Amino acid sequence: MASSQKAFHSRYHWVIAVVVFLQMIVFGGIINSYSIYLIPITEGLGISRGLYSVSMVAQTVTVMFSTMATTYLFRRIGYRKTVCGSLIVLGASMLLSAVCKEAYLYIFSKILFGIGYGACHTAGAAWIVKAWFHKHHGTVLGVVTMGTGLGGSLFSVFLTDVMEKLDWRWAHIVSAGLLVAVMLLMLVFLRDQPELIGLKPYGDDLEHAKEHRHKRKEKTWPGISAAQTRRHPAFWMMAGCVLVVCICVTGGSAVLVPHLQDKGYSAMEAAQFQSVYMFALAVTKLICGWVSEKIGGKALGAICVASAAAGLWLLTDLSSPAVTYITVIIFSVALTMTSVTVPLLCESVFGTETSAGVLGTILGISSLGSVFSSPITNICHDATGSYDPVFRISVAVTLVMLVVLFVIFRMFGKIEKEYRKSAA
């Protein structure tokens, strides 16, 4: 009995991974189900779709600030308390949405949701995975972030069924209950650091060879201080680069179905391609995490930006179903720039220790991409009658961002080289 408890305790890293994965499924299921609420809520509250969009913009702006605050909160009060508190705020937001009868209360509920959003998304997952895993860090982060896509696939069907049998208000109440349930799960099982229960990060314990630790030391560097990094031009170049790429990628992703219909596909065929796209995205997150361990975050980031350019170009010439399938798969690689790729890229460029302090800022700024992308893309469509022109412009823009990315690599590469030289 004692030996089995000891074995379970020594593998507690995987308990952490499973709990965070479940949290990402519930959270991802809710944030990826907005489209199913549009018609029921606008009709139920008697508001226009434009006002509904205003609530989403208000939420996104709040998300930017809440994401930027995650690093401070994690260091100040800890990951476990921050995330559990955020899940309570999210649950309260869903309950307020369920009972509100006025538009201004619904908008306030979305602002409340934005406050709880930051700690529960990529920034939080990257923080806790980094604390518990040194070996297979990228792969575990990829698996955990897969939960958002998986949750979206499951919840869109589940919540639609709830709305058909009851109504949209009950769908919000059920979502609030699930958020509270996963909060209790994290409260019971989650620990901020392995050292708190007498363990070391996975990969640093005595069961693993010294060779792994030596390789890790050679491949990674801690980075300069977060304050110095924020003052460096390359940091803001990185934030701008990620923001611009996210605008281009999320713009294409948001209009994928109507664009396919414009190209002659039926609504059902377009939905099938969308399904393949979402499945490919889930798998790609896992692959990107694994690939980063083999070739590094810098190479992964460059591949994702190049995939954005290639995918956007292919979207303008969907000559056959085979080409369309290839296009959505390539584009799924690009969309990881909105999730798993950014933490791995920042860790590789800015250093393993420094990235934790600056990641929230970059993710917060990049979250604005979803605010600008849809209006820009649709305004261009209204002006030209097609999405092709804006996609071609996006190709040129992403190629410029690829060049900027290599400039950033060179700028911070010099700092890393000087650090290694002084350390030697």
CSV table of C-alpha atoms in Angstrom, one decimal:
chain,number,residue,atom,x,y,z
A,1,MET,CA,0.0,0.0,0.0
A,2,ALA,CA,2.8,2.4,1.0
A,3,SER,CA,4.7,1.6,-2.1
A,4,SER,CA,1.7,2.3,-4.4
A,5,GLN,CA,1.1,5.6,-2.7
A,6,LYS,CA,4.8,6.5,-3.2
A,7,ALA,CA,4.6,5.6,-6.9
A,8,PHE,CA,1.4,7.7,-7.3
A,9,HIS,CA,3.1,10.6,-5.5
A,10,SER,CA,6.2,10.4,-7.7
A,11,ARG,CA,4.0,10.6,-10.8
A,12,TYR,CA,2.0,13.5,-9.5
A,13,HIS,CA,3.3,15.6,-12.5
A,14,TRP,CA,0.8,13.8,-14.7
A,15,VAL,CA,-2.1,14.5,-12.3
A,16,ILE,CA,-1.3,18.2,-12.7
A,17,ALA,CA,-1.3,17.8,-16.5
A,18,VAL,CA,-4.6,16.0,-16.5
A,19,VAL,CA,-6.3,18.5,-14.2
A,20,VAL,CA,-5.1,21.5,-16.3
A,21,PHE,CA,-6.2,19.6,-19.5
A,22,LEU,CA,-9.7,19.2,-18.0
A,23,GLN,CA,-9.8,22.9,-17.1
A,24,MET,CA,-8.8,23.8,-20.7
A,25,ILE,CA,-11.5,21.5,-22.1
A,26,VAL,CA,-14.3,23.3,-20.0
A,27,PHE,CA,-12.9,26.7,-20.6
A,28,GLY,CA,-12.2,26.1,-24.3
A,29,GLY,CA,-15.6,24.6,-24.7
A,30,ILE,CA,-17.2,27.8,-23.4
A,31,ILE,CA,-15.1,30.3,-25.3
A,32,ASN,CA,-15.4,28.4,-28.6
A,33,SER,CA,-19.2,28.2,-28.4
A,34,TYR,CA,-20.0,31.9,-28.9
A,35,SER,CA,-21.5,31.4,-32.4
A,36,ILE,CA,-24.2,29.1,-31.1
A,37,TYR,CA,-25.5,31.8,-28.8
A,38,LEU,CA,-25.7,34.7,-31.3
A,39,ILE,CA,-29.2,34.1,-32.6
A,40,PRO,CA,-30.8,32.9,-29.3
A,41,ILE,CA,-29.4,35.8,-27.2
A,42,THR,CA,-30.1,38.6,-29.8
A,43,GLU,CA,-33.7,37.3,-30.1
A,44,GLY,CA,-34.1,36.7,-26.3
A,45,LEU,CA,-32.8,40.1,-25.2
A,46,GLY,CA,-34.2,41.9,-28.2
A,47,ILE,CA,-30.8,43.4,-29.2
A,48,SER,CA,-29.1,43.7,-32.6
A,49,ARG,CA,-26.2,41.6,-33.7
A,50,GLY,CA,-24.1,44.8,-33.8
A,51,LEU,CA,-24.7,45.3,-30.1
A,52,TYR,CA,-23.9,41.6,-29.5
A,53,SER,CA,-20.6,42.3,-31.3
A,54,VAL,CA,-20.0,45.3,-29.0
A,55,SER,CA,-20.2,43.0,-26.0
A,56,MET,CA,-17.5,40.7,-27.6
A,57,VAL,CA,-15.2,43.7,-28.3
A,58,ALA,CA,-15.6,44.8,-24.7
A,59,GLN,CA,-14.7,41.3,-23.5
A,60,THR,CA,-11.7,41.1,-25.8
A,61,VAL,CA,-10.3,44.5,-24.6
A,62,THR,CA,-10.7,43.3,-21.0
A,63,VAL,CA,-9.0,40.0,-21.9
A,64,MET,CA,-5.9,42.0,-23.0
A,65,PHE,CA,-5.5,43.6,-19.6
A,66,SER,CA,-6.3,40.5,-17.6
A,67,THR,CA,-3.7,38.5,-19.6
A,68,MET,CA,-1.1,41.2,-19.0
A,69,ALA,CA,-1.8,40.9,-15.3
A,70,THR,CA,-1.3,37.2,-15.1
A,71,THR,CA,2.4,37.2,-14.4
A,72,TYR,CA,2.0,39.6,-11.5
A,73,LEU,CA,-0.8,37.6,-10.0
A,74,PHE,CA,0.9,34.3,-10.4
A,75,ARG,CA,4.0,35.6,-8.6
A,76,ARG,CA,2.0,37.6,-6.0
A,77,ILE,CA,-0.6,35.1,-4.9
A,78,GLY,CA,0.2,31.9,-6.8
A,79,TYR,CA,-1.2,30.1,-9.9
A,80,ARG,CA,-3.7,27.9,-7.9
A,81,LYS,CA,-5.4,30.8,-6.1
A,82,THR,CA,-5.4,33.0,-9.3
A,83,VAL,CA,-6.9,30.4,-11.5
A,84,CYS,CA,-9.5,29.2,-9.0
A,85,GLY,CA,-10.5,32.8,-8.4
A,86,SER,CA,-10.7,33.4,-12.1
A,87,LEU,CA,-12.9,30.3,-12.6
A,88,ILE,CA,-15.3,31.7,-9.9
A,89,VAL,CA,-15.4,35.0,-11.8
A,90,LEU,CA,-16.1,33.2,-15.0
A,91,GLY,CA,-18.9,31.2,-13.4
A,92,ALA,CA,-20.4,34.4,-12.0
A,93,SER,CA,-20.2,35.9,-15.4
A,94,MET,CA,-22.2,33.0,-16.9
A,95,LEU,CA,-24.8,33.2,-14.2
A,96,LEU,CA,-25.2,37.0,-14.8
A,97,SER,CA,-25.6,36.3,-18.5
A,98,ALA,CA,-28.3,33.7,-17.7
A,99,VAL,CA,-30.4,36.0,-15.5
A,100,CYS,CA,-29.9,39.4,-17.2
A,101,LYS,CA,-32.8,41.0,-19.1
A,102,GLU,CA,-31.1,44.2,-20.2
A,103,ALA,CA,-28.4,44.7,-22.8
A,104,TYR,CA,-26.1,46.7,-20.5
A,105,LEU,CA,-26.1,43.8,-18.0
A,106,TYR,CA,-25.1,41.4,-20.7
A,107,ILE,CA,-22.3,43.6,-21.8
A,108,PHE,CA,-21.1,43.9,-18.1
A,109,SER,CA,-21.2,40.1,-17.9
A,110,LYS,CA,-18.9,39.9,-20.9
A,111,ILE,CA,-16.5,42.4,-19.2
A,112,LEU,CA,-16.6,40.2,-16.1
A,113,PHE,CA,-15.8,37.1,-18.3
A,114,GLY,CA,-12.8,39.0,-19.7
A,115,ILE,CA,-11.5,39.6,-16.2
A,116,GLY,CA,-11.4,35.9,-15.5
A,117,TYR,CA,-10.2,34.9,-19.0
A,118,GLY,CA,-6.5,35.7,-18.9
A,119,ALA,CA,-5.3,33.3,-16.2
A,120,CYS,CA,-7.3,30.4,-17.6
A,121,HIS,CA,-6.0,30.5,-21.1
A,122,THR,CA,-2.5,30.0,-22.7
A,123,ALA,CA,-0.6,32.2,-20.3
A,124,GLY,CA,-1.8,30.1,-17.3
A,125,ALA,CA,-1.2,26.8,-19.0
A,126,ALA,CA,2.3,27.8,-20.0
A,127,TRP,CA,3.1,28.9,-16.5
A,128,ILE,CA,2.0,25.8,-14.7
A,129,VAL,CA,3.5,23.4,-17.3
A,130,LYS,CA,6.8,25.2,-17.1
A,131,ALA,CA,6.8,24.8,-13.3
A,132,TRP,CA,6.1,21.1,-13.3
A,133,PHE,CA,7.8,19.9,-16.5
A,134,HIS,CA,11.3,20.4,-17.8
A,135,LYS,CA,11.5,17.2,-19.9
A,136,HIS,CA,8.7,17.0,-22.5
A,137,HIS,CA,7.7,20.5,-21.6
A,138,GLY,CA,6.7,21.4,-25.2
A,139,THR,CA,4.8,18.2,-25.8
A,140,VAL,CA,2.8,18.5,-22.5
A,141,LEU,CA,2.0,22.1,-23.3
A,142,GLY,CA,0.8,21.1,-26.7
A,143,VAL,CA,-1.4,18.4,-25.2
A,144,VAL,CA,-2.9,20.7,-22.6
A,145,THR,CA,-3.7,23.4,-25.1
A,146,MET,CA,-5.4,20.8,-27.3
A,147,GLY,CA,-8.1,20.9,-24.6
A,148,THR,CA,-9.5,24.2,-25.9
A,149,GLY,CA,-10.2,22.8,-29.4
A,150,LEU,CA,-11.5,19.5,-28.0
A,151,GLY,CA,-13.8,21.4,-25.6
A,152,GLY,CA,-15.0,23.5,-28.5
A,153,SER,CA,-16.0,20.4,-30.5
A,154,LEU,CA,-17.7,18.7,-27.5
A,155,PHE,CA,-19.5,21.8,-26.1
A,156,SER,CA,-20.9,23.2,-29.3
A,157,VAL,CA,-22.9,20.0,-29.6
A,158,PHE,CA,-23.7,19.6,-25.9
A,159,LEU,CA,-24.7,23.2,-25.3
A,160,THR,CA,-26.8,23.3,-28.5
A,161,ASP,CA,-28.7,20.2,-27.2
A,162,VAL,CA,-29.3,22.0,-23.8
A,163,MET,CA,-30.6,25.1,-25.7
A,164,GLU,CA,-33.0,23.0,-27.8
A,165,LYS,CA,-34.3,21.1,-24.8
A,166,LEU,CA,-34.4,24.1,-22.4
A,167,ASP,CA,-33.1,27.5,-23.5
A,168,TRP,CA,-29.9,29.6,-23.8
A,169,ARG,CA,-30.2,30.7,-20.2
A,170,TRP,CA,-30.0,27.2,-18.9
A,171,ALA,CA,-27.0,26.6,-21.2
A,172,HIS,CA,-25.3,29.4,-19.4
A,173,ILE,CA,-26.2,28.0,-16.0
A,174,VAL,CA,-24.9,24.6,-16.9
A,175,SER,CA,-21.6,26.2,-18.1
A,176,ALA,CA,-21.4,28.0,-14.8
A,177,GLY,CA,-21.8,24.7,-12.9
A,178,LEU,CA,-19.1,23.1,-15.0
A,179,LEU,CA,-16.7,26.0,-14.2
A,180,VAL,CA,-17.3,25.6,-10.5
A,181,ALA,CA,-16.8,21.8,-10.7
A,182,VAL,CA,-13.4,22.2,-12.5
A,183,MET,CA,-12.5,24.9,-9.9
A,184,LEU,CA,-13.1,22.5,-7.1
A,185,LEU,CA,-11.0,19.9,-8.9
A,186,MET,CA,-8.1,22.3,-9.2
A,187,LEU,CA,-8.5,23.4,-5.6
A,188,VAL,CA,-8.1,19.9,-4.4
A,189,PHE,CA,-5.4,18.5,-6.7
A,190,LEU,CA,-3.4,21.5,-8.0
A,191,ARG,CA,-0.1,22.6,-6.5
A,192,ASP,CA,1.8,25.6,-7.7
A,193,GLN,CA,5.2,23.9,-7.7
A,194,PRO,CA,6.4,20.3,-7.3
A,195,GLU,CA,8.8,21.3,-4.5
A,196,LEU,CA,5.7,22.0,-2.3
A,197,ILE,CA,5.1,18.3,-2.1
A,198,GLY,CA,8.7,17.1,-2.1
A,199,LEU,CA,9.1,16.6,-5.8
A,200,LYS,CA,11.3,18.1,-8.6
A,201,PRO,CA,10.1,19.2,-12.0
A,202,TYR,CA,9.7,16.3,-14.4
A,203,GLY,CA,13.1,15.6,-16.0
A,204,ASP,CA,15.1,16.9,-13.0
A,205,ASP,CA,14.6,14.0,-10.7
A,206,LEU,CA,17.2,11.3,-10.0
A,207,GLU,CA,15.4,8.8,-12.3
A,208,HIS,CA,16.6,10.6,-15.4
A,209,ALA,CA,20.2,10.6,-16.7
A,210,LYS,CA,22.5,13.6,-16.1
A,211,GLU,CA,22.9,13.7,-19.9
A,212,HIS,CA,19.4,15.2,-20.3
A,213,ARG,CA,20.1,17.9,-17.8
A,214,HIS,CA,23.4,18.7,-19.6
A,215,LYS,CA,21.6,18.9,-23.0
A,216,ARG,CA,18.9,21.1,-21.5
A,217,LYS,CA,21.6,23.5,-20.1
A,218,GLU,CA,23.3,23.7,-23.4
A,219,LYS,CA,20.1,24.4,-25.4
A,220,THR,CA,18.4,26.9,-23.1
A,221,TRP,CA,19.4,30.1,-21.4
A,222,PRO,CA,17.6,31.9,-18.5
A,223,GLY,CA,17.6,35.3,-20.3
A,224,ILE,CA,18.2,38.8,-19.0
A,225,SER,CA,15.8,40.4,-16.5
A,226,ALA,CA,12.2,41.0,-17.6
A,227,ALA,CA,12.6,44.8,-17.0
A,228,GLN,CA,15.6,44.8,-19.4
A,229,THR,CA,13.8,42.7,-21.9
A,230,ARG,CA,10.8,45.1,-22.0
A,231,ARG,CA,13.1,48.0,-22.6
A,232,HIS,CA,14.7,46.3,-25.6
A,233,PRO,CA,13.3,47.2,-29.1
A,234,ALA,CA,13.2,43.5,-30.0
A,235,PHE,CA,10.6,42.8,-27.3
A,236,TRP,CA,8.1,45.3,-28.8
A,237,MET,CA,9.0,44.1,-32.3
A,238,MET,CA,8.0,40.6,-31.2
A,239,ALA,CA,4.8,41.9,-29.6
A,240,GLY,CA,4.0,43.7,-32.9
A,241,CYS,CA,4.9,40.8,-35.0
A,242,VAL,CA,2.7,38.4,-33.1
A,243,LEU,CA,-0.2,40.8,-33.1
A,244,VAL,CA,0.0,41.4,-36.9
A,245,VAL,CA,0.3,37.7,-37.7
A,246,CYS,CA,-2.7,37.0,-35.4
A,247,ILE,CA,-4.7,39.6,-37.2
A,248,CYS,CA,-3.9,37.9,-40.5
A,249,VAL,CA,-4.5,34.4,-39.3
A,250,THR,CA,-7.7,35.0,-37.2
A,251,GLY,CA,-9.1,37.1,-40.1
A,252,GLY,CA,-8.8,34.1,-42.4
A,253,SER,CA,-10.0,31.6,-39.9
A,254,ALA,CA,-13.1,33.7,-39.0
A,255,VAL,CA,-14.3,33.9,-42.6
A,256,LEU,CA,-13.3,30.4,-43.7
A,257,VAL,CA,-16.8,29.0,-44.1
A,258,PRO,CA,-18.3,32.0,-46.1
A,259,HIS,CA,-15.1,32.2,-48.2
A,260,LEU,CA,-15.5,28.5,-49.1
A,261,GLN,CA,-19.1,29.1,-50.1
A,262,ASP,CA,-18.0,32.1,-52.2
A,263,LYS,CA,-15.7,29.7,-54.0
A,264,GLY,CA,-18.6,27.4,-54.9
A,265,TYR,CA,-18.8,24.9,-52.1
A,266,SER,CA,-22.2,24.2,-50.5
A,267,ALA,CA,-22.9,25.0,-46.9
A,268,MET,CA,-22.5,21.4,-45.9
A,269,GLU,CA,-19.2,21.0,-47.8
A,270,ALA,CA,-17.9,24.2,-46.2
A,271,ALA,CA,-18.9,22.8,-42.8
A,272,GLN,CA,-17.0,19.6,-43.5
A,273,PHE,CA,-13.8,21.5,-44.4
A,274,GLN,CA,-14.3,23.5,-41.2
A,275,SER,CA,-14.6,20.3,-39.2
A,276,VAL,CA,-11.3,19.0,-40.7
A,277,TYR,CA,-9.7,22.3,-40.0
A,278,MET,CA,-10.6,22.2,-36.3
A,279,PHE,CA,-9.5,18.6,-35.9
A,280,ALA,CA,-6.2,19.4,-37.7
A,281,LEU,CA,-5.7,22.4,-35.3
A,282,ALA,CA,-6.1,20.1,-32.3
A,283,VAL,CA,-3.6,17.6,-33.6
A,284,THR,CA,-1.2,20.4,-34.8
A,285,LYS,CA,-1.0,21.8,-31.2
A,286,LEU,CA,0.3,18.5,-30.0
A,287,ILE,CA,2.7,18.2,-32.9
A,288,CYS,CA,4.0,21.8,-32.5
A,289,GLY,CA,4.8,21.1,-28.8
A,290,TRP,CA,6.7,17.9,-29.8
A,291,VAL,CA,8.5,19.6,-32.7
A,292,SER,CA,9.7,22.5,-30.5
A,293,GLU,CA,11.6,20.0,-28.4
A,294,LYS,CA,13.4,18.8,-31.5
A,295,ILE,CA,14.1,22.0,-33.4
A,296,GLY,CA,13.5,24.7,-30.9
A,297,GLY,CA,10.9,27.5,-30.5
A,298,LYS,CA,12.6,29.9,-33.0
A,299,ALA,CA,12.4,27.4,-35.8
A,300,LEU,CA,8.8,26.5,-34.8
A,301,GLY,CA,7.8,30.2,-34.8
A,302,ALA,CA,9.3,30.7,-38.3
A,303,ILE,CA,7.5,27.6,-39.6
A,304,CYS,CA,4.1,28.8,-38.3
A,305,VAL,CA,4.5,32.3,-39.8
A,306,ALA,CA,5.6,30.8,-43.1
A,307,SER,CA,2.5,28.5,-42.9
A,308,ALA,CA,0.4,31.5,-42.5
A,309,ALA,CA,1.7,33.0,-45.7
A,310,ALA,CA,1.3,29.7,-47.6
A,311,GLY,CA,-2.2,29.0,-46.2
A,312,LEU,CA,-3.5,32.5,-47.0
A,313,TRP,CA,-2.1,32.3,-50.6
A,314,LEU,CA,-3.7,28.9,-51.1
A,315,LEU,CA,-7.0,30.2,-49.9
A,316,THR,CA,-7.1,32.4,-53.0
A,317,ASP,CA,-6.9,29.5,-55.4
A,318,LEU,CA,-9.0,26.5,-54.1
A,319,SER,CA,-9.0,24.7,-57.4
A,320,SER,CA,-10.1,21.3,-56.1
A,321,PRO,CA,-11.3,19.6,-52.8
A,322,ALA,CA,-7.8,18.0,-52.5
A,323,VAL,CA,-6.2,21.5,-52.6
A,324,THR,CA,-8.8,22.7,-50.1
A,325,TYR,CA,-8.0,20.0,-47.6
A,326,ILE,CA,-4.3,20.7,-47.9
A,327,THR,CA,-5.0,24.4,-47.4
A,328,VAL,CA,-7.0,24.0,-44.2
A,329,ILE,CA,-4.3,21.6,-42.8
A,330,ILE,CA,-1.5,24.1,-43.6
A,331,PHE,CA,-3.6,26.9,-42.2
A,332,SER,CA,-4.1,25.0,-38.9
A,333,VAL,CA,-0.4,25.2,-38.4
A,334,ALA,CA,-0.5,29.0,-38.7
A,335,LEU,CA,-3.4,29.3,-36.2
A,336,THR,CA,-1.1,27.9,-33.4
A,337,MET,CA,0.4,31.4,-33.4
A,338,THR,CA,-2.7,32.3,-31.3
A,339,SER,CA,-1.9,29.6,-28.7
A,340,VAL,CA,0.9,27.1,-28.1
A,341,THR,CA,3.5,28.5,-30.4
A,342,VAL,CA,3.9,31.9,-28.7
A,343,PRO,CA,5.0,30.6,-25.3
A,344,LEU,CA,7.5,28.3,-26.9
A,345,LEU,CA,8.8,31.0,-29.2
A,346,CYS,CA,9.2,33.5,-26.4
A,347,GLU,CA,11.0,31.0,-24.2
A,348,SER,CA,13.5,30.3,-27.0
A,349,VAL,CA,14.1,34.0,-27.8
A,350,PHE,CA,13.9,35.7,-24.4
A,351,GLY,CA,15.1,32.8,-22.2
A,352,THR,CA,13.4,30.2,-20.0
A,353,GLU,CA,13.2,32.4,-16.9
A,354,THR,CA,12.5,35.7,-18.5
A,355,SER,CA,9.7,34.4,-20.8
A,356,ALA,CA,7.5,33.8,-17.8
A,357,GLY,CA,7.7,37.5,-16.9
A,358,VAL,CA,7.0,38.9,-20.3
A,359,LEU,CA,4.7,36.3,-21.9
A,360,GLY,CA,1.5,37.8,-20.4
A,361,THR,CA,2.3,41.2,-22.1
A,362,ILE,CA,2.8,39.6,-25.5
A,363,LEU,CA,-0.3,37.4,-25.3
A,364,GLY,CA,-2.3,40.3,-24.0
A,365,ILE,CA,-1.3,42.5,-27.0
A,366,SER,CA,-1.9,39.7,-29.4
A,367,SER,CA,-5.4,39.1,-28.1
A,368,LEU,CA,-6.4,42.4,-29.8
A,369,GLY,CA,-5.9,40.6,-33.1
A,370,SER,CA,-9.4,39.1,-32.9
A,371,VAL,CA,-10.8,42.7,-32.4
A,372,PHE,CA,-9.3,44.0,-35.6
A,373,SER,CA,-9.2,40.9,-37.8
A,374,SER,CA,-12.9,40.4,-38.5
A,375,PRO,CA,-13.8,44.0,-39.3
A,376,ILE,CA,-10.8,44.5,-41.5
A,377,THR,CA,-11.5,41.3,-43.5
A,378,ASN,CA,-15.2,41.9,-43.9
A,379,ILE,CA,-14.8,45.6,-44.8
A,380,CYS,CA,-12.3,44.6,-47.6
A,381,HIS,CA,-14.9,42.0,-48.8
A,382,ASP,CA,-17.6,44.6,-48.9
A,383,ALA,CA,-15.3,46.9,-50.9
A,384,THR,CA,-14.1,44.3,-53.4
A,385,GLY,CA,-16.8,41.6,-53.4
A,386,SER,CA,-14.2,38.9,-52.5
A,387,TYR,CA,-11.9,37.9,-49.7
A,388,ASP,CA,-9.1,37.2,-52.1
A,389,PRO,CA,-7.6,40.7,-52.2
A,390,VAL,CA,-7.3,40.9,-48.4
A,391,PHE,CA,-5.8,37.4,-48.3
A,392,ARG,CA,-3.2,38.5,-50.9
A,393,ILE,CA,-2.3,41.6,-48.8
A,394,SER,CA,-2.1,39.4,-45.7
A,395,VAL,CA,0.4,37.1,-47.6
A,396,ALA,CA,2.7,40.1,-48.2
A,397,VAL,CA,2.3,41.3,-44.6
A,398,THR,CA,3.1,37.9,-43.0
A,399,LEU,CA,6.2,37.5,-45.2
A,400,VAL,CA,7.4,40.9,-43.9
A,401,MET,CA,6.7,39.7,-40.4
A,402,LEU,CA,8.8,36.6,-41.1
A,403,VAL,CA,11.7,38.8,-42.0
A,404,VAL,CA,11.1,40.8,-38.8
A,405,LEU,CA,11.1,37.6,-36.8
A,406,PHE,CA,14.6,36.7,-38.1
A,407,VAL,CA,15.8,40.2,-37.2
A,408,ILE,CA,14.5,39.6,-33.7
A,409,PHE,CA,16.3,36.3,-33.6
A,410,ARG,CA,19.6,38.1,-34.6
A,411,MET,CA,19.1,40.9,-32.1
A,412,PHE,CA,18.5,38.7,-29.1
A,413,GLY,CA,20.9,36.1,-30.4
A,414,LYS,CA,23.7,38.5,-29.8
A,415,ILE,CA,22.6,39.0,-26.2
A,416,GLU,CA,22.4,35.2,-25.7
A,417,LYS,CA,25.8,34.8,-27.2
A,418,GLU,CA,27.3,37.4,-24.8
A,419,TYR,CA,25.6,35.7,-21.9
A,420,ARG,CA,27.0,32.3,-22.7
A,421,LYS,CA,30.4,33.7,-23.3
A,422,SER,CA,30.4,35.4,-19.9
A,423,ALA,CA,29.0,32.3,-18.2
A,424,ALA,CA,31.7,30.2,-19.7
